[in-house]
Amino acid sequence: ARTQIKESATLTRDVLEQHFSDLKGTLKKLLDERLLSLLQEVDVIEQESIKPLDECQKLIEHGVSTADDLLREGESAVDGDVGQENEKLCNFTKKALHIQLDSLPEVPSLVDVPCLSAQLDDCLLTILKNQIFRHGTVASRPPVQLEEFVEKPGGILVRWCKVDDDFSPQDYRLQLRKGTASPFEDAYVGSDTEFMVLHLDPNVDYQFRVCARGDGRQEWSPWSVPQLGRTTLVPHEWTAGLEGYSLSSRRNIALRNDSQSCGVLYSKAPTYSCGQTLTFRQVLGGELIETVGQPDRRDSLGVCVEQQNGYDSLQRDKAVCVSTNGAVFVNGKEMTNQLPAVTSGSTVTFDMEVVQLGPCSNEGGNFKLRVTISSNNREVVFDWVLDQCCGSLYFGCSFSYPGWKVLVF
């Protein structure tokens, strides 16, 4: 605990220093850009305002220079001899008649001449000061924390909870990473407080963390304290190679293809154990398949003691299953209770616990399992009596028509 306080305090200091250093750099850049923009405005006004005055000055200087030259020429004509004097006076008289000394360009009055100044409002400093003094907070603990890790075959059910009564969460964000060297990656973003993280390697440590976003806010809260989670349960897999079914790369999704071949697709091994929850989820078959396959009464999703070839459904002895129309079968017999029909996005779960009715030995004996099958917020509970002890069971499915696609976990 002491190490956590020390490490989190050091990390918080680093984050604060880096954030305010970035702010200083950004603020200086913005101020420099604004100053340059205002100086450019001064240059433009100065150039545009002084240009006509410069032209007026040139005209006046040109007129004065012309008159000065004419004056000197007149003085020369008066001082010359009689012959040259008449010619010079004649030229002087001609130039004097054409020179225009009685007109000047219009000079604007001082009232109309621009006088530049800068208007700088000191309220900007007040606004910035108020914003800066309210910028950033230091929290002694994050508003949400990881609460529970539940092992699942090839995955972990992660639960989290709110620990700050004054915090109103809108969304949560769960991240994980393998070990501690790789970067964190998003696993879930949404309003739920639990999420099933699949596709995890068994007996490998994963680090998890969660944060939240307040109602109506854009920024995320601080991360929760990272915690390690692992699963020791191998992932559920369908058996590869059965004609009629195509499997995903991890073999946890089975798609009933358009092959005419029919039969039961079993799990690769008896990986379902009593006390666990087995989940079948109906997903879309692909971008072009917007609905599930056509239902058939012989369809089945369920659990069995052993693989038995030659059947086209799990509606048989030593098996419990539910059909896509919602009918429940125990050892091949249909129950009176029925579940909702399986549709796109439907989830069907099997939960079993042992209720033993006598000695369990290698020779066999009465063995009862309390089975709960749930689908679309409805459930059926019954006892499944077997003549042998079953520590682990197979799961399976069968569909008569293409388009059904089932994820198992």
mmCIF file of C-alpha atoms in Angstrom, residues 245 262-266 296-304 306-324 327 329 331-332 396-400:
data_model
loop_
_atom_site.group_PDB
_atom_site.id
_atom_site.type_symbol
_atom_site.label_atom_id
_atom_site.label_comp_id
_atom_site.label_asym_id
_atom_site.label_seq_id
_atom_site.Cartn_x
_atom_site.Cartn_y
_atom_site.Cartn_z
ATOM 1 C CA TYR A 245 -20.067 -26.482 -40.254
ATOM 2 C CA CYS A 262 -26.393 -32.941 -41.173
ATOM 3 C CA GLY A 263 -25.277 -34.140 -37.759
ATOM 4 C CA VAL A 264 -24.319 -32.941 -34.303
ATOM 5 C CA LEU A 265 -21.272 -30.709 -33.941
ATOM 6 C CA TYR A 266 -19.608 -31.519 -30.599
ATOM 7 C CA ASP A 296 -36.371 -26.482 -37.398
ATOM 8 C CA ARG A 297 -37.802 -28.590 -34.602
ATOM 9 C CA ARG A 298 -34.745 -30.865 -34.626
ATOM 10 C CA ASP A 299 -32.312 -27.971 -34.005
ATOM 11 C CA SER A 300 -30.477 -28.197 -30.681
ATOM 12 C CA LEU A 301 -28.062 -26.379 -28.384
ATOM 13 C CA GLY A 302 -27.019 -28.285 -25.305
ATOM 14 C CA VAL A 303 -24.832 -30.514 -23.182
ATOM 15 C CA CYS A 304 -24.228 -34.262 -23.261
ATOM 16 C CA GLU A 306 -20.503 -38.297 -24.446
ATOM 17 C CA GLN A 307 -20.168 -37.866 -28.163
ATOM 18 C CA GLN A 308 -22.476 -40.174 -30.089
ATOM 19 C CA ASN A 309 -22.286 -40.253 -33.853
ATOM 20 C CA GLY A 310 -25.251 -41.184 -35.999
ATOM 21 C CA TYR A 311 -27.616 -38.629 -34.473
ATOM 22 C CA ASP A 312 -28.814 -35.432 -36.160
ATOM 23 C CA SER A 313 -29.830 -33.751 -32.871
ATOM 24 C CA LEU A 314 -29.054 -33.672 -29.142
ATOM 25 C CA GLN A 315 -32.665 -34.620 -28.493
ATOM 26 C CA ARG A 316 -31.503 -38.025 -27.270
ATOM 27 C CA ASP A 317 -30.538 -39.969 -24.161
ATOM 28 C CA LYS A 318 -27.790 -38.596 -21.864
ATOM 29 C CA ALA A 319 -28.251 -35.068 -23.205
ATOM 30 C CA VAL A 320 -30.150 -31.892 -22.333
ATOM 31 C CA CYS A 321 -30.797 -29.237 -24.963
ATOM 32 C CA VAL A 322 -33.029 -26.427 -26.157
ATOM 33 C CA SER A 323 -34.347 -26.157 -29.705
ATOM 34 C CA THR A 324 -34.353 -22.945 -31.714
ATOM 35 C CA ALA A 327 -38.548 -26.354 -26.607
ATOM 36 C CA PHE A 329 -35.492 -31.674 -24.059
ATOM 37 C CA ASN A 331 -32.844 -37.328 -22.356
ATOM 38 C CA GLY A 332 -34.857 -36.965 -25.562
ATOM 39 C CA GLY A 396 -22.920 -29.554 -28.946
ATOM 40 C CA CYS A 397 -25.274 -28.085 -31.508
ATOM 41 C CA SER A 398 -27.192 -29.116 -34.590
ATOM 42 C CA PHE A 399 -28.997 -27.049 -37.203
ATOM 43 C CA SER A 400 -30.948 -28.274 -40.207
#
